[in-house]
mmCIF file of C-alpha atoms in Angstrom:
data_model
loop_
_atom_site.group_PDB
_atom_site.id
_atom_site.type_symbol
_atom_site.label_atom_id
_atom_site.label_comp_id
_atom_site.label_asym_id
_atom_site.label_seq_id
_atom_site.Cartn_x
_atom_site.Cartn_y
_atom_site.Cartn_z
ATOM 1 C CA MET A 8 53.823 -82.510 -74.503
ATOM 2 C CA LYS A 9 54.072 -79.686 -72.203
ATOM 3 C CA LYS A 10 56.036 -77.135 -71.489
ATOM 4 C CA SER A 11 57.658 -77.404 -67.684
ATOM 5 C CA ILE A 12 57.999 -73.934 -65.604
ATOM 6 C CA LYS A 13 61.680 -73.339 -65.581
ATOM 7 C CA ILE A 14 62.590 -72.220 -61.237
ATOM 8 C CA ASP A 15 63.461 -68.649 -61.075
ATOM 9 C CA LYS A 16 67.793 -68.961 -60.062
ATOM 10 C CA PHE A 17 67.219 -65.326 -58.435
ATOM 11 C CA VAL A 18 64.480 -67.366 -56.540
ATOM 12 C CA VAL A 19 66.378 -70.299 -55.435
ATOM 13 C CA GLY A 20 69.140 -67.645 -54.384
ATOM 14 C CA ILE A 21 67.287 -65.693 -51.902
ATOM 15 C CA ILE A 22 66.002 -69.401 -50.465
ATOM 16 C CA LEU A 23 69.308 -70.349 -49.908
ATOM 17 C CA VAL A 24 71.321 -67.140 -48.267
ATOM 18 C CA ILE A 25 68.419 -67.186 -45.793
ATOM 19 C CA VAL A 26 69.395 -70.600 -45.076
ATOM 20 C CA LEU A 27 72.968 -69.590 -44.912
ATOM 21 C CA ALA A 28 72.146 -66.923 -42.555
ATOM 22 C CA TYR A 29 70.544 -69.629 -39.905
ATOM 23 C CA PHE A 30 73.468 -71.979 -40.100
ATOM 24 C CA PHE A 31 76.076 -69.637 -41.264
ATOM 25 C CA PRO A 32 75.877 -66.169 -39.922
ATOM 26 C CA GLY A 33 79.471 -65.672 -38.992
ATOM 27 C CA LEU A 34 80.112 -62.985 -41.529
ATOM 28 C CA ALA A 35 77.449 -60.503 -41.264
ATOM 29 C CA SER A 36 77.265 -60.543 -37.258
ATOM 30 C CA ARG A 37 77.165 -57.883 -35.589
ATOM 31 C CA GLU A 38 80.745 -58.689 -33.900
ATOM 32 C CA SER A 39 82.106 -59.913 -37.920
ATOM 33 C CA ALA A 40 85.238 -58.043 -38.618
ATOM 34 C CA VAL A 41 84.113 -57.870 -42.036
ATOM 35 C CA PRO A 42 82.783 -54.875 -43.553
ATOM 36 C CA LEU A 43 79.133 -55.787 -45.129
ATOM 37 C CA ASP A 44 78.022 -52.322 -44.034
ATOM 38 C CA THR A 45 80.386 -50.309 -46.460
ATOM 39 C CA ILE A 46 80.004 -53.415 -49.002
ATOM 40 C CA SER A 47 76.518 -53.166 -49.337
ATOM 41 C CA GLY A 48 76.284 -49.123 -49.300
ATOM 42 C CA ILE A 49 78.799 -49.275 -52.174
ATOM 43 C CA GLY A 50 76.831 -51.905 -53.998
ATOM 44 C CA ILE A 51 73.803 -50.104 -53.662
ATOM 45 C CA SER A 52 75.314 -46.929 -55.173
ATOM 46 C CA LEU A 53 76.685 -48.808 -58.326
ATOM 47 C CA ILE A 54 73.357 -50.483 -58.697
ATOM 48 C CA PHE A 55 71.461 -47.167 -59.490
ATOM 49 C CA PHE A 56 74.551 -46.004 -61.020
ATOM 50 C CA PHE A 57 74.277 -48.898 -63.888
ATOM 51 C CA TYR A 58 70.276 -48.148 -63.457
ATOM 52 C CA GLY A 59 71.121 -44.899 -65.206
ATOM 53 C CA LEU A 60 73.383 -45.365 -67.517
ATOM 54 C CA LYS A 61 71.585 -47.986 -68.608
ATOM 55 C CA LEU A 62 68.740 -45.346 -68.916
ATOM 56 C CA ASN A 63 67.556 -44.240 -72.069
ATOM 57 C CA PRO A 64 66.515 -40.469 -72.440
ATOM 58 C CA GLU A 65 65.539 -40.213 -75.766
ATOM 59 C CA LYS A 66 63.493 -43.724 -75.827
ATOM 60 C CA ILE A 67 62.316 -41.918 -72.072
ATOM 61 C CA ARG A 68 60.802 -39.218 -74.382
ATOM 62 C CA HIS A 69 59.154 -41.025 -76.799
ATOM 63 C CA GLY A 70 57.522 -43.496 -74.676
ATOM 64 C CA LEU A 71 55.517 -40.501 -73.145
ATOM 65 C CA LYS A 72 53.161 -40.978 -76.447
ATOM 66 C CA ASN A 73 51.093 -43.998 -74.557
ATOM 67 C CA TRP A 74 50.048 -41.902 -71.996
ATOM 68 C CA ARG A 75 46.844 -43.513 -71.331
ATOM 69 C CA LEU A 76 48.940 -47.061 -70.746
ATOM 70 C CA HIS A 77 51.456 -45.139 -68.806
ATOM 71 C CA ILE A 78 48.852 -43.836 -66.125
ATOM 72 C CA LEU A 79 46.781 -46.985 -65.482
ATOM 73 C CA VAL A 80 50.122 -48.578 -64.833
ATOM 74 C CA GLN A 81 51.537 -45.760 -62.384
ATOM 75 C CA SER A 82 48.504 -45.153 -60.578
ATOM 76 C CA PHE A 83 48.209 -48.964 -59.628
ATOM 77 C CA VAL A 84 51.978 -49.049 -58.690
ATOM 78 C CA PHE A 85 52.069 -45.897 -56.742
ATOM 79 C CA LEU A 86 48.778 -45.131 -55.886
ATOM 80 C CA ILE A 87 46.050 -48.148 -55.775
ATOM 81 C CA PHE A 88 48.248 -50.808 -54.632
ATOM 82 C CA PRO A 89 49.039 -48.896 -51.375
ATOM 83 C CA LEU A 90 44.971 -47.731 -50.592
ATOM 84 C CA LEU A 91 44.437 -51.527 -50.663
ATOM 85 C CA VAL A 92 46.804 -51.872 -47.676
ATOM 86 C CA ILE A 93 45.870 -48.432 -45.887
ATOM 87 C CA VAL A 94 41.788 -49.505 -46.017
ATOM 88 C CA PHE A 95 43.307 -52.482 -43.225
ATOM 89 C CA TYR A 96 44.724 -49.802 -41.219
ATOM 90 C CA PRO A 97 42.169 -49.427 -38.371
ATOM 91 C CA LEU A 98 42.442 -53.365 -38.003
ATOM 92 C CA PHE A 99 46.021 -53.226 -37.476
ATOM 93 C CA LYS A 100 47.631 -49.906 -36.003
ATOM 94 C CA SER A 101 46.707 -51.038 -31.990
ATOM 95 C CA GLY A 102 47.681 -54.720 -32.171
ATOM 96 C CA ASP A 103 50.504 -56.937 -32.577
ATOM 97 C CA TYR A 104 50.388 -57.355 -36.534
ATOM 98 C CA LEU A 105 51.417 -53.581 -36.493
ATOM 99 C CA HIS A 106 55.025 -54.366 -38.402
ATOM 100 C CA ILE A 107 53.305 -57.072 -40.634
ATOM 101 C CA TRP A 108 50.774 -54.500 -42.161
ATOM 102 C CA LEU A 109 53.668 -51.765 -42.423
ATOM 103 C CA ALA A 110 55.785 -54.115 -43.750
ATOM 104 C CA PHE A 111 52.525 -54.626 -46.160
ATOM 105 C CA LEU A 112 52.390 -50.987 -47.100
ATOM 106 C CA PHE A 113 55.875 -50.843 -47.423
ATOM 107 C CA MET A 114 55.736 -53.642 -50.343
ATOM 108 C CA ALA A 115 52.682 -51.933 -51.913
ATOM 109 C CA SER A 116 54.644 -48.423 -52.261
ATOM 110 C CA LEU A 117 57.770 -49.967 -53.857
ATOM 111 C CA PRO A 118 57.934 -49.045 -57.732
ATOM 112 C CA SER A 119 57.518 -51.767 -60.372
ATOM 113 C CA THR A 120 60.767 -53.672 -61.582
ATOM 114 C CA VAL A 121 62.599 -53.497 -65.088
ATOM 115 C CA SER A 122 64.487 -57.185 -66.046
ATOM 116 C CA SER A 123 61.315 -59.419 -65.152
ATOM 117 C CA SER A 124 58.562 -57.137 -66.204
ATOM 118 C CA VAL A 125 60.301 -56.429 -69.966
ATOM 119 C CA VAL A 126 61.111 -60.532 -70.061
ATOM 120 C CA MET A 127 57.423 -61.596 -69.084
ATOM 121 C CA VAL A 128 56.095 -59.109 -71.150
ATOM 122 C CA SER A 129 58.554 -60.367 -74.133
ATOM 123 C CA ILE A 130 57.364 -63.491 -73.495
ATOM 124 C CA ALA A 131 53.624 -63.181 -73.967
ATOM 125 C CA LYS A 132 54.217 -60.889 -77.171
ATOM 126 C CA GLY A 133 53.033 -57.712 -75.282
ATOM 127 C CA ASN A 134 53.758 -54.136 -75.538
ATOM 128 C CA ILE A 135 57.854 -54.443 -74.969
ATOM 129 C CA PRO A 136 59.056 -50.525 -75.515
ATOM 130 C CA ALA A 137 55.598 -49.452 -73.107
ATOM 131 C CA ALA A 138 56.839 -52.511 -70.547
ATOM 132 C CA ILE A 139 60.619 -51.040 -70.603
ATOM 133 C CA PHE A 140 59.206 -47.022 -70.509
ATOM 134 C CA ASN A 141 56.814 -48.054 -67.377
ATOM 135 C CA ALA A 142 59.682 -49.879 -65.595
ATOM 136 C CA SER A 143 62.000 -47.415 -65.754
ATOM 137 C CA ILE A 144 60.273 -44.381 -65.218
ATOM 138 C CA SER A 145 58.441 -46.197 -61.956
ATOM 139 C CA GLY A 146 62.078 -46.527 -60.334
ATOM 140 C CA LEU A 147 62.631 -42.825 -60.422
ATOM 141 C CA ILE A 148 59.008 -41.995 -59.352
ATOM 142 C CA GLY A 149 59.503 -44.477 -56.297
ATOM 143 C CA ILE A 150 62.375 -42.848 -55.284
ATOM 144 C CA VAL A 151 60.068 -39.934 -54.193
ATOM 145 C CA VAL A 152 56.914 -41.449 -53.437
ATOM 146 C CA THR A 153 57.975 -44.314 -51.708
ATOM 147 C CA PRO A 154 59.378 -42.152 -48.996
ATOM 148 C CA LEU A 155 56.596 -40.100 -48.747
ATOM 149 C CA TRP A 156 53.959 -42.943 -47.998
ATOM 150 C CA MET A 157 56.176 -44.834 -45.441
ATOM 151 C CA GLY A 158 56.729 -40.882 -44.342
ATOM 152 C CA ILE A 159 53.071 -40.960 -43.034
ATOM 153 C CA PHE A 160 52.689 -44.317 -40.945
ATOM 154 C CA LEU A 161 56.348 -44.198 -39.365
ATOM 155 C CA GLU A 162 56.450 -41.221 -38.228
ATOM 156 C CA HIS A 163 53.944 -41.613 -35.675
ATOM 157 C CA GLN A 164 55.407 -45.318 -35.236
ATOM 158 C CA SER A 165 58.989 -44.127 -34.565
ATOM 159 C CA GLY A 166 60.594 -41.117 -32.687
ATOM 160 C CA ASP A 167 64.342 -41.707 -34.557
ATOM 161 C CA PHE A 168 62.437 -41.324 -37.920
ATOM 162 C CA SER A 169 62.845 -38.411 -39.694
ATOM 163 C CA LEU A 170 61.863 -37.861 -43.801
ATOM 164 C CA MET A 171 64.302 -35.362 -44.233
ATOM 165 C CA ASP A 172 66.792 -37.966 -43.110
ATOM 166 C CA VAL A 173 65.506 -40.888 -45.139
ATOM 167 C CA TYR A 174 65.718 -38.416 -48.508
ATOM 168 C CA THR A 175 69.153 -36.888 -47.815
ATOM 169 C CA SER A 176 70.388 -40.959 -47.408
ATOM 170 C CA LEU A 177 68.511 -41.277 -50.963
ATOM 171 C CA MET A 178 69.786 -38.788 -52.690
ATOM 172 C CA LEU A 179 73.600 -39.668 -51.626
ATOM 173 C CA GLN A 180 73.240 -43.363 -52.575
ATOM 174 C CA ILE A 181 70.109 -43.007 -55.073
ATOM 175 C CA LEU A 182 69.736 -40.229 -56.840
ATOM 176 C CA TRP A 183 73.202 -39.055 -57.180
ATOM 177 C CA PRO A 184 74.108 -42.086 -58.714
ATOM 178 C CA VAL A 185 70.917 -42.425 -61.092
ATOM 179 C CA PHE A 186 71.883 -38.603 -62.291
ATOM 180 C CA LEU A 187 75.599 -39.410 -62.763
ATOM 181 C CA GLY A 188 74.607 -42.577 -65.027
ATOM 182 C CA LEU A 189 72.820 -40.930 -67.069
ATOM 183 C CA LEU A 190 75.142 -38.003 -68.068
ATOM 184 C CA LEU A 191 76.717 -40.553 -69.012
ATOM 185 C CA HIS A 192 74.407 -42.878 -71.179
ATOM 186 C CA ARG A 193 75.893 -41.368 -74.110
ATOM 187 C CA TYR A 194 79.542 -42.328 -73.897
ATOM 188 C CA LEU A 195 78.803 -45.460 -71.908
ATOM 189 C CA GLY A 196 75.377 -46.566 -72.214
ATOM 190 C CA GLY A 197 76.122 -48.851 -75.486
ATOM 191 C CA VAL A 198 78.594 -50.793 -72.990
ATOM 192 C CA ALA A 199 76.342 -51.085 -70.253
ATOM 193 C CA THR A 200 73.615 -52.636 -72.881
ATOM 194 C CA ARG A 201 76.136 -55.374 -73.734
ATOM 195 C CA TYR A 202 76.957 -56.164 -70.633
ATOM 196 C CA SER A 203 73.406 -55.754 -69.437
ATOM 197 C CA SER A 204 73.370 -59.603 -68.150
ATOM 198 C CA TYR A 205 76.705 -59.047 -66.422
ATOM 199 C CA LEU A 206 75.348 -55.732 -64.512
ATOM 200 C CA THR A 207 72.258 -57.933 -63.986
ATOM 201 C CA LEU A 208 74.187 -60.692 -62.077
ATOM 202 C CA PHE A 209 75.798 -57.830 -60.165
ATOM 203 C CA ASP A 210 72.676 -56.156 -59.185
ATOM 204 C CA LYS A 211 71.177 -59.901 -57.914
ATOM 205 C CA LEU A 212 74.397 -60.697 -55.948
ATOM 206 C CA VAL A 213 74.038 -57.230 -53.831
ATOM 207 C CA ILE A 214 70.765 -57.870 -52.819
ATOM 208 C CA LEU A 215 71.307 -61.692 -51.990
ATOM 209 C CA LEU A 216 74.536 -59.796 -49.823
ATOM 210 C CA ILE A 217 71.768 -57.496 -47.851
ATOM 211 C CA ILE A 218 69.391 -60.220 -47.754
ATOM 212 C CA TYR A 219 71.859 -62.128 -45.993
ATOM 213 C CA LYS A 220 72.699 -59.371 -43.358
ATOM 214 C CA SER A 221 69.110 -58.354 -42.688
ATOM 215 C CA PHE A 222 68.152 -61.909 -41.707
ATOM 216 C CA VAL A 223 71.335 -62.452 -39.855
ATOM 217 C CA HIS A 224 70.093 -59.894 -37.850
ATOM 218 C CA SER A 225 66.549 -61.019 -37.309
ATOM 219 C CA PHE A 226 67.634 -64.901 -36.477
ATOM 220 C CA GLU A 227 70.178 -63.175 -34.149
ATOM 221 C CA ASP A 228 67.518 -60.888 -32.302
ATOM 222 C CA GLY A 229 65.116 -63.735 -32.499
ATOM 223 C CA ILE A 230 62.082 -61.790 -34.481
ATOM 224 C CA PHE A 231 61.284 -65.378 -36.240
ATOM 225 C CA ASP A 232 61.093 -67.063 -33.074
ATOM 226 C CA SER A 233 57.969 -64.791 -31.973
ATOM 227 C CA VAL A 234 56.135 -64.995 -36.233
ATOM 228 C CA LYS A 235 53.234 -68.158 -35.213
ATOM 229 C CA LEU A 236 52.226 -70.238 -37.963
ATOM 230 C CA GLU A 237 49.014 -68.159 -38.490
ATOM 231 C CA GLN A 238 50.702 -65.247 -38.813
ATOM 232 C CA LEU A 239 52.608 -66.899 -41.978
ATOM 233 C CA VAL A 240 49.779 -68.198 -43.346
ATOM 234 C CA LEU A 241 48.117 -64.474 -43.102
ATOM 235 C CA ILE A 242 51.087 -62.930 -44.460
ATOM 236 C CA TYR A 243 50.973 -64.945 -47.745
ATOM 237 C CA SER A 244 47.119 -65.295 -47.548
ATOM 238 C CA GLY A 245 47.167 -61.334 -48.064
ATOM 239 C CA VAL A 246 50.593 -61.707 -50.058
ATOM 240 C CA LEU A 247 47.956 -63.461 -52.385
ATOM 241 C CA ALA A 248 44.592 -61.398 -52.140
ATOM 242 C CA LEU A 249 46.669 -58.377 -53.446
ATOM 243 C CA PHE A 250 48.132 -59.896 -56.463
ATOM 244 C CA PHE A 251 45.178 -61.455 -57.761
ATOM 245 C CA LEU A 252 42.865 -58.376 -56.449
ATOM 246 C CA VAL A 253 45.431 -55.863 -58.854
ATOM 247 C CA TYR A 254 45.339 -58.011 -61.242
ATOM 248 C CA PHE A 255 41.987 -57.984 -61.945
ATOM 249 C CA ILE A 256 41.054 -54.783 -61.244
ATOM 250 C CA ILE A 257 43.834 -53.892 -64.153
ATOM 251 C CA GLY A 258 42.389 -56.329 -66.737
ATOM 252 C CA ARG A 259 38.778 -54.719 -66.402
ATOM 253 C CA VAL A 260 39.948 -51.204 -66.259
ATOM 254 C CA SER A 261 42.111 -51.827 -69.362
ATOM 255 C CA LYS A 262 38.961 -53.220 -71.125
ATOM 256 C CA LEU A 263 36.973 -50.195 -70.490
ATOM 257 C CA LEU A 264 39.882 -48.013 -72.042
ATOM 258 C CA LYS A 265 39.577 -50.453 -74.635
ATOM 259 C CA PHE A 266 43.461 -51.552 -74.770
ATOM 260 C CA SER A 267 44.589 -53.597 -77.301
ATOM 261 C CA THR A 268 45.915 -57.182 -76.225
ATOM 262 C CA GLU A 269 49.430 -56.270 -76.334
ATOM 263 C CA ASP A 270 48.629 -52.759 -74.061
ATOM 264 C CA THR A 271 46.579 -55.051 -71.451
ATOM 265 C CA ILE A 272 49.637 -57.369 -71.019
ATOM 266 C CA THR A 273 51.803 -54.805 -70.291
ATOM 267 C CA ALA A 274 49.866 -52.774 -67.654
ATOM 268 C CA GLN A 275 48.715 -56.701 -65.956
ATOM 269 C CA PHE A 276 52.519 -57.439 -65.520
ATOM 270 C CA CYS A 277 53.864 -53.836 -64.999
ATOM 271 C CA GLY A 278 51.622 -52.411 -62.943
ATOM 272 C CA THR A 279 51.262 -55.983 -60.403
ATOM 273 C CA LYS A 280 55.320 -55.870 -60.272
ATOM 274 C CA LYS A 281 57.151 -54.632 -57.151
ATOM 275 C CA SER A 282 60.869 -53.991 -57.237
ATOM 276 C CA LEU A 283 62.427 -56.558 -55.110
ATOM 277 C CA VAL A 284 66.063 -54.337 -55.530
ATOM 278 C CA HIS A 285 64.035 -50.977 -54.312
ATOM 279 C CA GLY A 286 62.923 -52.945 -51.553
ATOM 280 C CA THR A 287 66.036 -54.011 -50.147
ATOM 281 C CA VAL A 288 67.391 -50.871 -51.130
ATOM 282 C CA PHE A 289 64.951 -48.744 -49.774
ATOM 283 C CA SER A 290 64.573 -50.918 -45.715
ATOM 284 C CA SER A 291 67.596 -49.984 -45.224
ATOM 285 C CA ILE A 292 67.657 -46.251 -45.375
ATOM 286 C CA LEU A 293 63.645 -45.747 -44.429
ATOM 287 C CA PHE A 294 62.951 -48.274 -41.829
ATOM 288 C CA PRO A 295 64.886 -47.222 -37.824
ATOM 289 C CA ALA A 296 67.080 -49.757 -36.619
ATOM 290 C CA SER A 297 64.449 -50.534 -34.147
ATOM 291 C CA PHE A 298 62.400 -52.396 -36.651
ATOM 292 C CA SER A 299 63.286 -55.834 -38.060
ATOM 293 C CA ILE A 300 64.164 -55.410 -41.707
ATOM 294 C CA GLY A 301 63.900 -59.660 -41.712
ATOM 295 C CA ILE A 302 60.286 -59.117 -40.962
ATOM 296 C CA ILE A 303 59.271 -56.259 -43.274
ATOM 297 C CA LEU A 304 61.152 -57.890 -46.172
ATOM 298 C CA LEU A 305 59.268 -61.005 -45.802
ATOM 299 C CA PRO A 306 55.835 -60.463 -47.579
ATOM 300 C CA LEU A 307 58.155 -58.440 -50.448
ATOM 301 C CA MET A 308 59.904 -61.724 -51.541
ATOM 302 C CA LEU A 309 56.313 -64.056 -50.698
ATOM 303 C CA PHE A 310 55.060 -61.236 -53.161
ATOM 304 C CA HIS A 311 57.878 -61.599 -55.562
ATOM 305 C CA VAL A 312 58.170 -65.343 -55.585
ATOM 306 C CA THR A 313 53.904 -65.547 -56.311
ATOM 307 C CA GLN A 314 54.444 -62.767 -58.839
ATOM 308 C CA ILE A 315 57.008 -64.463 -61.058
ATOM 309 C CA PHE A 316 55.465 -68.173 -60.909
ATOM 310 C CA ILE A 317 52.053 -66.970 -61.765
ATOM 311 C CA ILE A 318 52.921 -64.499 -64.759
ATOM 312 C CA SER A 319 55.511 -67.043 -65.718
ATOM 313 C CA ILE A 320 52.192 -69.230 -66.366
ATOM 314 C CA VAL A 321 50.149 -66.658 -67.644
ATOM 315 C CA ALA A 322 52.552 -65.115 -69.902
ATOM 316 C CA SER A 323 53.181 -68.657 -71.082
ATOM 317 C CA LYS A 324 49.524 -69.127 -72.064
ATOM 318 C CA VAL A 325 49.106 -65.963 -73.443
ATOM 319 C CA SER A 326 51.802 -66.391 -75.875
ATOM 320 C CA LYS A 327 50.013 -68.943 -77.689
ATOM 321 C CA ARG A 328 47.396 -66.520 -78.766
ATOM 322 C CA ASP A 329 46.571 -66.240 -82.925
ATOM 323 C CA ASP A 330 45.555 -63.108 -84.691
ATOM 324 C CA THR A 331 42.173 -62.879 -83.051
ATOM 325 C CA GLY A 332 43.758 -62.811 -79.882
ATOM 326 C CA GLU A 333 42.174 -66.549 -79.257
ATOM 327 C CA ILE A 334 44.561 -68.721 -77.526
ATOM 328 C CA VAL A 335 45.642 -71.337 -79.758
ATOM 329 C CA THR A 336 45.791 -75.183 -78.093
ATOM 330 C CA SER A 337 47.610 -78.291 -78.699
ATOM 331 C CA ASN A 338 44.244 -79.861 -80.104
ATOM 332 C CA GLN A 339 43.092 -77.436 -82.715
#
């Protein structure tokens, strides 16, 4: 009997808050008395405080040993991914699709994500310690690298973009909370690990709140009224093409480097991930008020859903391999 594919509850939550934003925008409208900006700002700082609290410095140091795998993953996450989008810049730099292209570059420059990467690698029987290391270190690298990639192009598109202001905001809202969490890891790390599932739920609730707020503003401004069907088809086609291209290139490079099956799984799963948590948080810091955050987040959310769906199928399949690496079918 075939196992049914489980629907990710977070994906369902994203769809629901977008529907709520359309039909019930009151809480996040610009006239609302509810201070959602303050609430979400505090929530963001707490997310990264707990993120730092859960980071184990000793495990990070130990994880450095598998350096070839780490370099491959981080190179694809922060270098190859953005470059694959940048090569198309000449086609979009003077057209109506420039904001969509910027949304793709934003998605491509984001770090990998922790929870779903590790879960999928675990299901597929990959290298779990390497997955934890890469996902964790990726979030820290992204705080520096993602704004650098976006700054190259946003400075030309918006007069009110300042990379220094961006890094100041990132320092206050993200870096300091992470650093404080790291300092307190030895005292509260065990508590954070014990209640990890509740902290993950808190993370997702804050992200859903930010998505709700972003889409309320986008609907209020009529941003999506101007998005045509062919643009949506183009966006999703781009998402699919980018995912499969990166996935297969990583697989090919892993084979050339003679990686084990476990390391290849980890490289492909972590190297194709993009963090919706970081993306949602960074979007509100990186992009000036003249940009629609709803449009900016659209490719990322589509990529997030697509990646989870495809990787869950792959993970379920490769988990059935035997000691030789061959997939064991029910007919054998």
